[in-house]
Coordinates of C-alpha atoms and ligand atoms in Angstrom, one line a residue:
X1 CA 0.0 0.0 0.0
X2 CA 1.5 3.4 -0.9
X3 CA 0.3 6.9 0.6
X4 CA -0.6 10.2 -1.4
X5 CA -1.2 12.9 0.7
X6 CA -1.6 10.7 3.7
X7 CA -4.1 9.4 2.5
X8 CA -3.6 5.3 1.9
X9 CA -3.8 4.3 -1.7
X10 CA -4.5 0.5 -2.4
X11 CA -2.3 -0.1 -5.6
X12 CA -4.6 -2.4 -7.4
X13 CA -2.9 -5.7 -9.2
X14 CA -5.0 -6.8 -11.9
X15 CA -6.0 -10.0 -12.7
X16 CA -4.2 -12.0 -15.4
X17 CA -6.6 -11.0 -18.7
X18 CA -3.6 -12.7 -20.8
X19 CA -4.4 -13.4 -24.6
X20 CA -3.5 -16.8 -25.7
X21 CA -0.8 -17.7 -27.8
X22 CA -1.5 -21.1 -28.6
X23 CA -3.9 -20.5 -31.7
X24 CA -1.2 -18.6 -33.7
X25 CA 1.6 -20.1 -35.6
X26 CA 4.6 -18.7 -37.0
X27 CA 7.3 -20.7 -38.3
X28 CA 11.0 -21.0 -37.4
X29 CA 12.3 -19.4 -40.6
X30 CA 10.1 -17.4 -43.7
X31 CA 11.6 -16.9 -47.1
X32 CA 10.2 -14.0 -49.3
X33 CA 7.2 -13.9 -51.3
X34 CA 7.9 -13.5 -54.7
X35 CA 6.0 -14.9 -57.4
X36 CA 3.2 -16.6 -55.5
X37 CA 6.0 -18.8 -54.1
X38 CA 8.4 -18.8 -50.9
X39 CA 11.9 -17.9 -52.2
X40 CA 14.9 -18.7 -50.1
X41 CA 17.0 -15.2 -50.0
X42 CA 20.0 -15.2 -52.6
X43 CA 22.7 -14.1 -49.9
X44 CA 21.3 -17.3 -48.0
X45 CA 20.8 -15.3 -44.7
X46 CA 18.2 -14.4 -42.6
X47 CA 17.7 -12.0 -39.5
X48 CA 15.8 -12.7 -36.1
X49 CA 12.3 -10.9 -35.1
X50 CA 12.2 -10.3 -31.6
X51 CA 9.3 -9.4 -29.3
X52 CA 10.6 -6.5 -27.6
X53 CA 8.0 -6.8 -24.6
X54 CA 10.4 -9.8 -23.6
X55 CA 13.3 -9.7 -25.9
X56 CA 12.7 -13.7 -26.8
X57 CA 13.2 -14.1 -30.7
X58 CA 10.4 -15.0 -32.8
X59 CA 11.1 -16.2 -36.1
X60 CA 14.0 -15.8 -38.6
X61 CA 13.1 -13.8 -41.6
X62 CA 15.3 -13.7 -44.8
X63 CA 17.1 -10.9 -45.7
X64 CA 16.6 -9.9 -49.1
X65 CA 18.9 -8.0 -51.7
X66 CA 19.3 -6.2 -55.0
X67 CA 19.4 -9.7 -56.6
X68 CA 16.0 -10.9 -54.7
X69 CA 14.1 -7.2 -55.2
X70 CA 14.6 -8.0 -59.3
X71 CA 13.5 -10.8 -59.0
X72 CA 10.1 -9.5 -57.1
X73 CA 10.2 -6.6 -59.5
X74 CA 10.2 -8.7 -62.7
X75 CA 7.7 -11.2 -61.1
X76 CA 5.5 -7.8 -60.8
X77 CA 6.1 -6.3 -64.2
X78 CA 5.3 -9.9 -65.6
X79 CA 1.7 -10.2 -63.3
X80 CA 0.8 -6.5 -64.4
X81 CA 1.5 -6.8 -68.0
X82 CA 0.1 -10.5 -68.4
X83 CA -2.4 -10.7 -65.8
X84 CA -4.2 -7.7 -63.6
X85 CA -3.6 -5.0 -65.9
X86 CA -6.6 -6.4 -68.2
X87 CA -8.3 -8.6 -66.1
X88 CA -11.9 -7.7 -65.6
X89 CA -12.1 -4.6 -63.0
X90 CA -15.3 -6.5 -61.3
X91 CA -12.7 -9.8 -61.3
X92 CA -10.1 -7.3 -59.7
X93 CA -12.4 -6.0 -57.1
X94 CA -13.2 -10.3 -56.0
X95 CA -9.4 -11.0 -55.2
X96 CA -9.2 -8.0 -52.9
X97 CA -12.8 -8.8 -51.1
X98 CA -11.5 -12.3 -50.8
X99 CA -8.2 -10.9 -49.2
X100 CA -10.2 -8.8 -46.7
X101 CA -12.7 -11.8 -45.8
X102 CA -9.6 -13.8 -44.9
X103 CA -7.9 -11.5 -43.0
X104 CA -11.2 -10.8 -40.7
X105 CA -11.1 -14.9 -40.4
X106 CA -7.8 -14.4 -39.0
X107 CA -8.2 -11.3 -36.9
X108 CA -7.4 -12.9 -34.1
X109 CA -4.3 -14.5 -34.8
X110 CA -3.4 -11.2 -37.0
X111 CA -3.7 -9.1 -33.1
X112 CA -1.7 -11.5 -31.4
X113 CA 1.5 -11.5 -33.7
X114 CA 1.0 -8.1 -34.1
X115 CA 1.6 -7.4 -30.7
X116 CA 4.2 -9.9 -30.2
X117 CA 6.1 -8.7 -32.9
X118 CA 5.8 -4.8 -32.1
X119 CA 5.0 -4.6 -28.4
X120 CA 2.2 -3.3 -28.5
X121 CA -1.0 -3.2 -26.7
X122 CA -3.2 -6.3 -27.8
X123 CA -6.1 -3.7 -27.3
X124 CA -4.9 -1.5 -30.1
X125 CA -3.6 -4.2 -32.4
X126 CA -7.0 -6.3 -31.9
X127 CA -9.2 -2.9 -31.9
X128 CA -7.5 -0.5 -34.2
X129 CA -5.1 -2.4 -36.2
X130 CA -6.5 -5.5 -37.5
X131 CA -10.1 -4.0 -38.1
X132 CA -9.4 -0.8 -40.1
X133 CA -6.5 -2.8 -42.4
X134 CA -9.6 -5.6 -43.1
X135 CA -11.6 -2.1 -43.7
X136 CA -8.8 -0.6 -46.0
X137 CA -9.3 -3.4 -48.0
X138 CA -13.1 -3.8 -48.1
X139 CA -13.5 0.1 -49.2
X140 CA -10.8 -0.6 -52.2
X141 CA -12.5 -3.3 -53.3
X142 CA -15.4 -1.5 -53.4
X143 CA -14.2 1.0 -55.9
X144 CA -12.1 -1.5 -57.8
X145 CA -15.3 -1.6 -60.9
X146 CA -16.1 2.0 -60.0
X147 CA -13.1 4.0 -61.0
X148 CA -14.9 5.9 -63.6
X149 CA -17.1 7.1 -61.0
X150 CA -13.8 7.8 -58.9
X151 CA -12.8 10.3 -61.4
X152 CA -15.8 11.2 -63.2
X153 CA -15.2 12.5 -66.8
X154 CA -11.6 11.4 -67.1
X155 CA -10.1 8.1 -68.2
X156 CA -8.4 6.4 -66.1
X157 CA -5.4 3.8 -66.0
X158 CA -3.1 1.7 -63.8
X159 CA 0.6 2.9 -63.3
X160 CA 2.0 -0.2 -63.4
X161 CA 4.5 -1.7 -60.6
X162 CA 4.3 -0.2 -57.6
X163 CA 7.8 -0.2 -55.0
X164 CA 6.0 0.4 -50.8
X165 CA 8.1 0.2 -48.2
X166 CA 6.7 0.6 -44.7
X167 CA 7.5 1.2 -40.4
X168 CA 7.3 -0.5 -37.7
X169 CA 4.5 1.6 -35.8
X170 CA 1.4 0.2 -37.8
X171 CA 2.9 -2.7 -39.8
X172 CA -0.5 -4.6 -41.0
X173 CA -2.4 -1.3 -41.5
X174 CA 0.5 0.3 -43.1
X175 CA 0.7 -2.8 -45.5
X176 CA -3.0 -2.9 -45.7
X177 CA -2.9 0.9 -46.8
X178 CA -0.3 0.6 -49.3
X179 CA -1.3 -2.6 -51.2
X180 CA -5.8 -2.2 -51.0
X181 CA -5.6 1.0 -53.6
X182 CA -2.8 -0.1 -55.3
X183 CA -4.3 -3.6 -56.0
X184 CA -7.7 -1.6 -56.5
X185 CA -7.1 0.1 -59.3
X186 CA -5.3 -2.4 -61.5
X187 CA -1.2 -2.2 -60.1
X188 CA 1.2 -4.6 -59.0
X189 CA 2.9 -4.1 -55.9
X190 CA 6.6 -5.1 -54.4
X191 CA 6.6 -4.3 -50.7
X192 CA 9.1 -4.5 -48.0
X193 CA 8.1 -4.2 -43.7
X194 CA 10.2 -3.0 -41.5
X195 CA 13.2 -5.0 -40.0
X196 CA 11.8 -5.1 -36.6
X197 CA 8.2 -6.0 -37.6
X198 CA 7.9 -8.5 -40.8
X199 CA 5.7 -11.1 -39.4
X200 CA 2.0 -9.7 -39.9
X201 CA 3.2 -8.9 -43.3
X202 CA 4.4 -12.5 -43.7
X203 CA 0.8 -13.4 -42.6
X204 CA -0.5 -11.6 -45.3
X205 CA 1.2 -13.0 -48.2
X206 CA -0.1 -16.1 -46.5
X207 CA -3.7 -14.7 -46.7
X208 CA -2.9 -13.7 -50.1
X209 CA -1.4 -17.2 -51.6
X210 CA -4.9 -18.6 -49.7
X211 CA -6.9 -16.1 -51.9
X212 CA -5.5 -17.4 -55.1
X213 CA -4.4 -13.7 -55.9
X214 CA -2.5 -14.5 -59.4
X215 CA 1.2 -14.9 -58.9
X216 CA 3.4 -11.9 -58.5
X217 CA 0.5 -9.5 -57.9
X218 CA 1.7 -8.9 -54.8
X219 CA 5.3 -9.5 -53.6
X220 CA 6.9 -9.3 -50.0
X221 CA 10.8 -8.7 -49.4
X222 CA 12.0 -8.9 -46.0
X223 CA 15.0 -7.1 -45.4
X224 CA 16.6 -3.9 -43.8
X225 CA 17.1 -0.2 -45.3
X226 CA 19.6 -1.7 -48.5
X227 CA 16.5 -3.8 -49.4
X228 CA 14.3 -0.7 -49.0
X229 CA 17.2 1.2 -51.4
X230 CA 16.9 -1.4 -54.2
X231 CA 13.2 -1.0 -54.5
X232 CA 13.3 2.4 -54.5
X233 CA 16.5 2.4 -57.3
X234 CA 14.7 -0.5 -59.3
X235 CA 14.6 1.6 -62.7
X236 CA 11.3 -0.7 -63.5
X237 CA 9.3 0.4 -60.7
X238 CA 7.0 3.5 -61.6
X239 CA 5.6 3.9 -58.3
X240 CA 7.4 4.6 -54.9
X241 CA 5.0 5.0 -51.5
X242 CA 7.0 5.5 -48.4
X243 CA 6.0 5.5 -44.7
X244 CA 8.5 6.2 -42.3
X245 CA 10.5 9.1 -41.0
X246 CA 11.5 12.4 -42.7
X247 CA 15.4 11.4 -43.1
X248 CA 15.1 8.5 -45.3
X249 CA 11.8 10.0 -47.3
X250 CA 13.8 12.7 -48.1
X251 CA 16.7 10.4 -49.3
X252 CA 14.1 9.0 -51.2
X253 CA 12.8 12.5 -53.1
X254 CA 16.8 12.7 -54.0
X255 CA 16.7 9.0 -55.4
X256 CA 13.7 9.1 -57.6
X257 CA 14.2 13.1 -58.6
X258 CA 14.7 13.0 -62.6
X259 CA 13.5 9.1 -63.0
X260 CA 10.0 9.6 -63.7
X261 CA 8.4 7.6 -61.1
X262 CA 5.5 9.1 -59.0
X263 CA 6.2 9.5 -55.5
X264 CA 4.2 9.9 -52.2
X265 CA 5.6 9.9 -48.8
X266 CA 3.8 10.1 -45.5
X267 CA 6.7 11.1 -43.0
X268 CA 7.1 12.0 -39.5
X269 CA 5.0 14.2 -37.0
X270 CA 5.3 16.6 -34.1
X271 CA 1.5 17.0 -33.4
X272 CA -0.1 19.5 -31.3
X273 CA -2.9 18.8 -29.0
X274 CA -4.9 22.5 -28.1
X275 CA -7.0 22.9 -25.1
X276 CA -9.1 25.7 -24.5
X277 CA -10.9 26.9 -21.2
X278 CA -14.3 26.0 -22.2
X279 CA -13.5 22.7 -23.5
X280 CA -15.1 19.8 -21.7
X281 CA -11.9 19.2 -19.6
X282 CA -12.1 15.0 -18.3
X283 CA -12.9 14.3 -21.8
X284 CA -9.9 16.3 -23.2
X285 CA -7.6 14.8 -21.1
X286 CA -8.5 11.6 -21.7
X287 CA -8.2 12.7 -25.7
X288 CA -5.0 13.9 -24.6
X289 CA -3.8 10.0 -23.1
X290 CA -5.2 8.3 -26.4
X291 CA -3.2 11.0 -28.5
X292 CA 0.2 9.9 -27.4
X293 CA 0.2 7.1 -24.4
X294 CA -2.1 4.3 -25.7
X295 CA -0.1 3.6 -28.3
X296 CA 3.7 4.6 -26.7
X297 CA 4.0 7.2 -28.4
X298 CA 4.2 5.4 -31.7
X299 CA 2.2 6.9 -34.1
X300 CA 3.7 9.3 -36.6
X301 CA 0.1 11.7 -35.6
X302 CA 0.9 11.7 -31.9
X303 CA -0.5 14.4 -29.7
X304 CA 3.3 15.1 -28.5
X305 CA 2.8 18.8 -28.0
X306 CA 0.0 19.9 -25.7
X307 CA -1.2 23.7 -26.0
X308 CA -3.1 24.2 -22.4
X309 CA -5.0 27.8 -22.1
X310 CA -3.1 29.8 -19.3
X311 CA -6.1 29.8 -17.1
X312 CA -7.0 26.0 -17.4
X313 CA -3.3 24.6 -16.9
X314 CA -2.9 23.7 -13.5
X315 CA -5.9 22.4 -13.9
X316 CA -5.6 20.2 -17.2
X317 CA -1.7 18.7 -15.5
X318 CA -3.2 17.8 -11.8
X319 CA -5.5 15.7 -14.0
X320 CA -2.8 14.4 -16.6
X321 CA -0.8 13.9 -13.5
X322 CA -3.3 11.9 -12.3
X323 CA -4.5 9.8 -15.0
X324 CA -1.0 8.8 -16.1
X325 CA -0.9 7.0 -12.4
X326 CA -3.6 4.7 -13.1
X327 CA -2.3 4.1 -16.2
X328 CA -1.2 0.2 -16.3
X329 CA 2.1 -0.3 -18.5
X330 CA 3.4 -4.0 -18.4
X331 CA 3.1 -7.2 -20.7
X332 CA 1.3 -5.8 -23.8
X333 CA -0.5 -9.3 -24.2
X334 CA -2.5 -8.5 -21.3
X335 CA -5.9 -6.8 -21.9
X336 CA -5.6 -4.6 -19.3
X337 CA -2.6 -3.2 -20.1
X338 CA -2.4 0.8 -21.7
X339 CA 1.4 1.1 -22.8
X340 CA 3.1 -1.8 -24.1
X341 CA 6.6 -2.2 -24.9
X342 CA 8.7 0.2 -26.8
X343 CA 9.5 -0.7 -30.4
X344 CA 13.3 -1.9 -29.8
X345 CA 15.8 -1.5 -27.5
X346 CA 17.4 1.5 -30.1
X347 CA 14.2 2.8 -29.9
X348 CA 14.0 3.2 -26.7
X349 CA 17.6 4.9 -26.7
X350 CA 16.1 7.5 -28.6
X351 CA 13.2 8.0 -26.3
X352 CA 16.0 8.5 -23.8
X353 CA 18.8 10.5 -25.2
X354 CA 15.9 12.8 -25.6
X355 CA 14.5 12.6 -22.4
X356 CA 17.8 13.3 -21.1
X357 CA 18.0 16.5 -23.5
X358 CA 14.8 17.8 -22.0
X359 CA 15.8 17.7 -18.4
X360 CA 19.4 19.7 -19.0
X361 CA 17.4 21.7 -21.3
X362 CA 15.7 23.0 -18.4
X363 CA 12.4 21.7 -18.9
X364 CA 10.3 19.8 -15.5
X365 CA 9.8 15.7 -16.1
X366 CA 7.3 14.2 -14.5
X367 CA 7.0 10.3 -14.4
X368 CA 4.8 8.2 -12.4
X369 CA 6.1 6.1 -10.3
X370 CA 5.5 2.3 -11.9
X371 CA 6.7 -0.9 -12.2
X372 CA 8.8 -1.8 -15.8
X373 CA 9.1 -5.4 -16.5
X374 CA 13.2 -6.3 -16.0
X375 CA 13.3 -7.6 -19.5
X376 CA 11.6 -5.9 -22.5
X377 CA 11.8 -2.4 -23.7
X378 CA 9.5 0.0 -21.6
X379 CA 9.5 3.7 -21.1
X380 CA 7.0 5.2 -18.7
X381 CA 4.4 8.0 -19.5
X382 CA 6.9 11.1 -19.2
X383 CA 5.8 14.4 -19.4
X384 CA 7.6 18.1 -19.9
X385 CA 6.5 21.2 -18.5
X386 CA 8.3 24.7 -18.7
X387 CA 9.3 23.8 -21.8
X388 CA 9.8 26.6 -24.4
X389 CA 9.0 27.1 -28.0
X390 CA 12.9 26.6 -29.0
X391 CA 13.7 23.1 -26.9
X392 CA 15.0 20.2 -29.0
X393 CA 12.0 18.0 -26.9
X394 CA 9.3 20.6 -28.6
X395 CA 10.8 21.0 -32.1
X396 CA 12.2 17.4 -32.9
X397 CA 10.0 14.0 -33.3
X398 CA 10.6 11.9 -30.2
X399 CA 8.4 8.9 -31.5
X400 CA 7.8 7.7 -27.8
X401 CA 5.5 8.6 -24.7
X402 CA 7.2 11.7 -24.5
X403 CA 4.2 15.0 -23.9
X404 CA 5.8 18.5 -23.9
X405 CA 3.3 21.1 -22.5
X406 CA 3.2 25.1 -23.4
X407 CA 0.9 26.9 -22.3
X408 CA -1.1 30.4 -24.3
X409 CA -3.5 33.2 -24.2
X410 CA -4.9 33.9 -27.3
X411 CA -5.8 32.3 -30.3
X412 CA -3.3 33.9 -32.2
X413 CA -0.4 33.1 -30.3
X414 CA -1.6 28.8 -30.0
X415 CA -1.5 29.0 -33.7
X416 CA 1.5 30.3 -34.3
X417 CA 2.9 28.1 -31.8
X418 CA 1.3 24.9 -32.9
X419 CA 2.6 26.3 -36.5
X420 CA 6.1 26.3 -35.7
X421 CA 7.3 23.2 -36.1
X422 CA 9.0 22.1 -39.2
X423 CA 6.3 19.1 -39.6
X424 CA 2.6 19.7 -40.5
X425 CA 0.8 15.9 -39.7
X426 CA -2.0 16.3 -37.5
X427 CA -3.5 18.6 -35.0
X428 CA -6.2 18.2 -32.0
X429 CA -8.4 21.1 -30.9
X430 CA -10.5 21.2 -27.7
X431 CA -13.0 23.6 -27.1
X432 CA -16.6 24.3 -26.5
X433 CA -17.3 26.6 -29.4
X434 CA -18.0 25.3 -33.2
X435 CA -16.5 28.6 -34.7
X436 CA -13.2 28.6 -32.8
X437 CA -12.5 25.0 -34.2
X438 CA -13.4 26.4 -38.0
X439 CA -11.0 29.0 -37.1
X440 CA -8.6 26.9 -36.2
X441 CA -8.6 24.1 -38.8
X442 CA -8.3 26.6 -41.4
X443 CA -5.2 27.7 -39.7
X444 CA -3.4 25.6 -38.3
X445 CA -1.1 24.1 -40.8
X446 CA -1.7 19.6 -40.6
X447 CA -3.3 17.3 -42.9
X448 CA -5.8 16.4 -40.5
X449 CA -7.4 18.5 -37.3
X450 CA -9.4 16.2 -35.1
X451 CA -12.0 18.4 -33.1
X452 CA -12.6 17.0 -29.4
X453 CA -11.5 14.0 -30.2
X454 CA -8.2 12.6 -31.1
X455 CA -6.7 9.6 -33.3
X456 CA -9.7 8.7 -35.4
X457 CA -9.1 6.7 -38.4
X458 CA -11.0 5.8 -41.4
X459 CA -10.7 4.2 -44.8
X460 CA -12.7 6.8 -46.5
X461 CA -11.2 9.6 -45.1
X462 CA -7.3 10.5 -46.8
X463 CA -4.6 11.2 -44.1
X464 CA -1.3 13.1 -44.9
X465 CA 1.0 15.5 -43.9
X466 CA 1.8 19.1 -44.7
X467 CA 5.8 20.7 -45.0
X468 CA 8.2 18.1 -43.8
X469 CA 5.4 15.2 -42.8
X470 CA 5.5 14.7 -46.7
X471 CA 3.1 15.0 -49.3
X472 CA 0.4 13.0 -51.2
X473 CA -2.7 11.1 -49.2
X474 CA -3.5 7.7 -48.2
X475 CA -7.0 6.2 -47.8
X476 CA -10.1 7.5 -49.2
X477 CA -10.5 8.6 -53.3
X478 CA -7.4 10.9 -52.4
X479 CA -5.7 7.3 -51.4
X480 CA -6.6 5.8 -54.9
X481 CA -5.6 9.1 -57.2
X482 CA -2.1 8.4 -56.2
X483 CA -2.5 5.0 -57.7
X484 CA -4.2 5.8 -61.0
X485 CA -3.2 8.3 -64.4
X486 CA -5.6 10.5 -65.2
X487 CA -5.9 11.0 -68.9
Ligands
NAP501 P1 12.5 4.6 -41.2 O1 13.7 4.3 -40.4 O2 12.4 5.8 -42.1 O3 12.0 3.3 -41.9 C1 10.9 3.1 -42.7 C2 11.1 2.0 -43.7 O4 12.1 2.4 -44.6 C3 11.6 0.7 -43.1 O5 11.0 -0.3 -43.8 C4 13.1 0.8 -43.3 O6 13.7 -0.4 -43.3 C5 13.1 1.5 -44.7 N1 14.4 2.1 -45.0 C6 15.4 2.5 -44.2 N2 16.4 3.1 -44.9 C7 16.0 3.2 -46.2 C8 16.6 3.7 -47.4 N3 17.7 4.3 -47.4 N4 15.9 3.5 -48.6 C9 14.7 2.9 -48.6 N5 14.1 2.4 -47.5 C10 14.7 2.5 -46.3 O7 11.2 4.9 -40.2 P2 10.8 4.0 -39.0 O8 11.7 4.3 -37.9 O9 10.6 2.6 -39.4 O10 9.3 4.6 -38.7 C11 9.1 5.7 -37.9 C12 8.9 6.9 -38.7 O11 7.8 6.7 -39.6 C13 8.5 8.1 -37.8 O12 9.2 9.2 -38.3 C14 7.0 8.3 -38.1 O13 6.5 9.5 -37.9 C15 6.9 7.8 -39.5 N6 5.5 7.4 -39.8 C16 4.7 8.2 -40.6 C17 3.4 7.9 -41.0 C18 2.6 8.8 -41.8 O14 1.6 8.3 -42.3 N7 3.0 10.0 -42.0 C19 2.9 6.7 -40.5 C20 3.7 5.9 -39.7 C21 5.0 6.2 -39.4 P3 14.3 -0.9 -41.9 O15 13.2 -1.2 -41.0 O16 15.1 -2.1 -42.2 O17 15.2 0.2 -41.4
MG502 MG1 9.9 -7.7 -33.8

């Protein structure tokens, strides 16, 4: 029993909720996907997948080169030209249905690897995850027969092969993001996880060889940044869509500048969160938890930078203070548990090296005081007040459960605050009054403002970043018009 105050607190232990793993399987070893077949890797090695809530390894996954992304590549071009490219749209639109029919049969299994592979919290693999990337590909399908209706009055073709690479933060959805529109509206894809998180991807060229999906429609190659490098250098891929952070997507815009190809890129975030005085303050907190704790921290559209009204703030942190110690952090298998494990252990340096930078930048931590598991990666809820504008922790992407809070007066001075920021992903505004958030969403400079309410997804609605968070949408009819040519 510990004491606030003097007053006795019972620290509750909650009963084991554990999800099972005995219904999943994974194998010892996977090869790549190329082809509609498993192909051992040409270099003839392979890398582990850990599950960082524990650091036990999970599976060995093939690294693939130059060598093995021409051979996906050509296995694409081959499919496209031969195969999808003039198959029946209505035929098209089948395959993909099929693919999301399977992938809701294996929901279950799809949450649990998910969070064993990433560490993160069975309730937001098996509740936000695994749902919207079986919704991603249920709305594609839809518009597979419809693209005339898509873009009405123009005509409209495929691209051709398509090169995706992904991050480790979303790694199904992500996947499920890329390869629905692309498949949707007639291209071939080649796409290559992250290093840390192959396995739901691995699942899904599983799902996909059970569809029937013709050979080399889709192709997966496992591998680490090279791998990513030789799909984006691949002079027969006409397509590049990249997820992940700001560096390498702007290596990218260097690599594919003069080639021809189309590019989209969805890059990093420094998000902020706005609460006003007459917003309904329990439920914006709670928005304010979702926006960057749920989900450590690991989601490019985090709330990482909280705007408090001056007259609200001591207010608005007791509260955040408070909520952040019942939070439960621990085994992320566990359905009771609201902040899993962090990524990997370099990860988790980050998160640290810029903790560390706050705290000699002057800036106030708070932590609660809870128990990490000895072996995993885990960072508790940390937040940052007196922080100003100019501190590393405000301006750089921390990508961990890492809240900087700034507090304002007017509306003038919170936008050109939450404007300064060299990213432009997402923003969160809390307030009572309908034109205040009008005002605001027309100013504040992010792809998408949420308005008293925070991380909301949907296939039908496009999501994408403004300045250095990258440029071109995914999801909705803005997600397939970076798949299609408009003649
Ligand atoms: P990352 O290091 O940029 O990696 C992303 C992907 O690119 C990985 O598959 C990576 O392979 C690969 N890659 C690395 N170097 C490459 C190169 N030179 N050429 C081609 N591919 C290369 O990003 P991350 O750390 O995995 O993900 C976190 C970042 O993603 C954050 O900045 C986050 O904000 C951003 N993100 C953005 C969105 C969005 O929609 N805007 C969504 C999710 C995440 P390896 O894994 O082998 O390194
Ligand atoms: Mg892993």
């Amino acid at each position: 029993m510990a004491t606030k105050k003097n007053i006795p607190v019972v620290e509750w232990e909650y009963a084991p909720s554990l999800e099972g793993t005995s219904h999943i399987q994974l194998k010892k070893q996977y090869d790549l996907f190329i082809d509609g077949k498993w192909v051992k890797p040409s270099s003839g090695k392979y890398f582990q997948t850990i599950n960082p809530a524990n650091e036990e390894v999970l599976s060995e996954v093939a690294y693939g080169n130059e060598k093995d992304v021409d051979l996906a590549v050509k296995a694409a071009r081959k499919a496209y030209t031969e195969v999808w490219s003039v198959m029946p749209a209505a035929e098209r639109a089948k395959y993909i249905y099929r693919i999301a029919r399977l992938m809701q049969e294996r929901a279950r299994e799809l949450a649990v690897i998910e969070t064993l592979d990433a560490g993160k919290t069975i309730r937001e693999s098996r509740d936000i995850d695994v749902p919207l990337a079986c919704n991603h590909f249920f709305y594609y399908a839809g518009w597979a027969d419809k693209l005339e209706y898509a873009f009405p009055n123009r005509k409209v073709e495929s691209i051709g092969v398509a090169g995706q690479i992904i991050p480790w933060n979303f790694p199904l959805l992500m996947a499920a993001w890329k390869i629905a529109p692309a498949l949707a509206a007639g291209n071939t894809v080649v796409l290559k996880p992250a290093e840390t998180t192959p396995l739901t991807a691995l699942k899904l060229a599983e799902i996909i060889e059970a569809s029937g999906l013709p050979a080399g429609v889709v192709n997966i190659v496992t591998g680490f940044g090279d791998t990513g490098a030789a799909i984006v250098n691949h002079t027969d891929v006409d397509k590049i869509a990249f997820t992940g952070s700001t560096n390498v997507g702007k290596m990218i815009q260097k690599a594919v500048a003069g080639t021809g190809k189309k590019l989209t890129l969805e890059l990093g975030g420094k998000s902020a969160n706005i609460i006003f005085d007459d917003a309904p303050i329990d439920q914006a907190v709670e928005g304010i938890i979702n926006g960057i704790f749920f989900n450590q921290g690991h989601v490019c559209c985090a709330g990482s930078r909280l705007f408090v009204q001056e007259n609200v703030a001591d207010k608005v942190i007791a509260k955040l203070k408070d909520r952040l110690n019942s939070l439960y952090l621990g085994n992320p298998l566990d359905k009771n548990t609201d902040i899993g494990a962090i990524n990997s252990k370099e990860q988790l340096e980050t998160i640290n090296k810029y903790i560390k930078i706050g705290k000699q930048e002057g800036a106030e931590m708070y932590q609660p005081s809870c128990s990490i598991p000895k072996k995993g990666f885990y960072c508790p809820p940390t937040l940052f007040t007196n922080v100003a504008q100019s501190n590393v922790i405000a301006q750089e992407e921390i990508f961990g459960p890492v809240l900087t809070i700034q507090t304002f007066r007017t509306v003038d001075e919170v936008i050109q605050k939450a404007n300064n920021t060299p990213f432009g992903l997402a923003a969160g505004v809390w307030t009572d009054k309908g034109s205040r958030i009008f005002n605001l969403t027309t100013k504040l400079r992010a792809g998408v403002i949420w308005a008293n309410t925070y991380n909301k997804f949907d296939p039908t609605s496009p999501f994408g970043g403004y300045k250095e968070s990258g440029f071109g949408r995914e999801g909705g009819l803005h997600g397939l018009s970076s798949y299609v040519k408009l003649v």
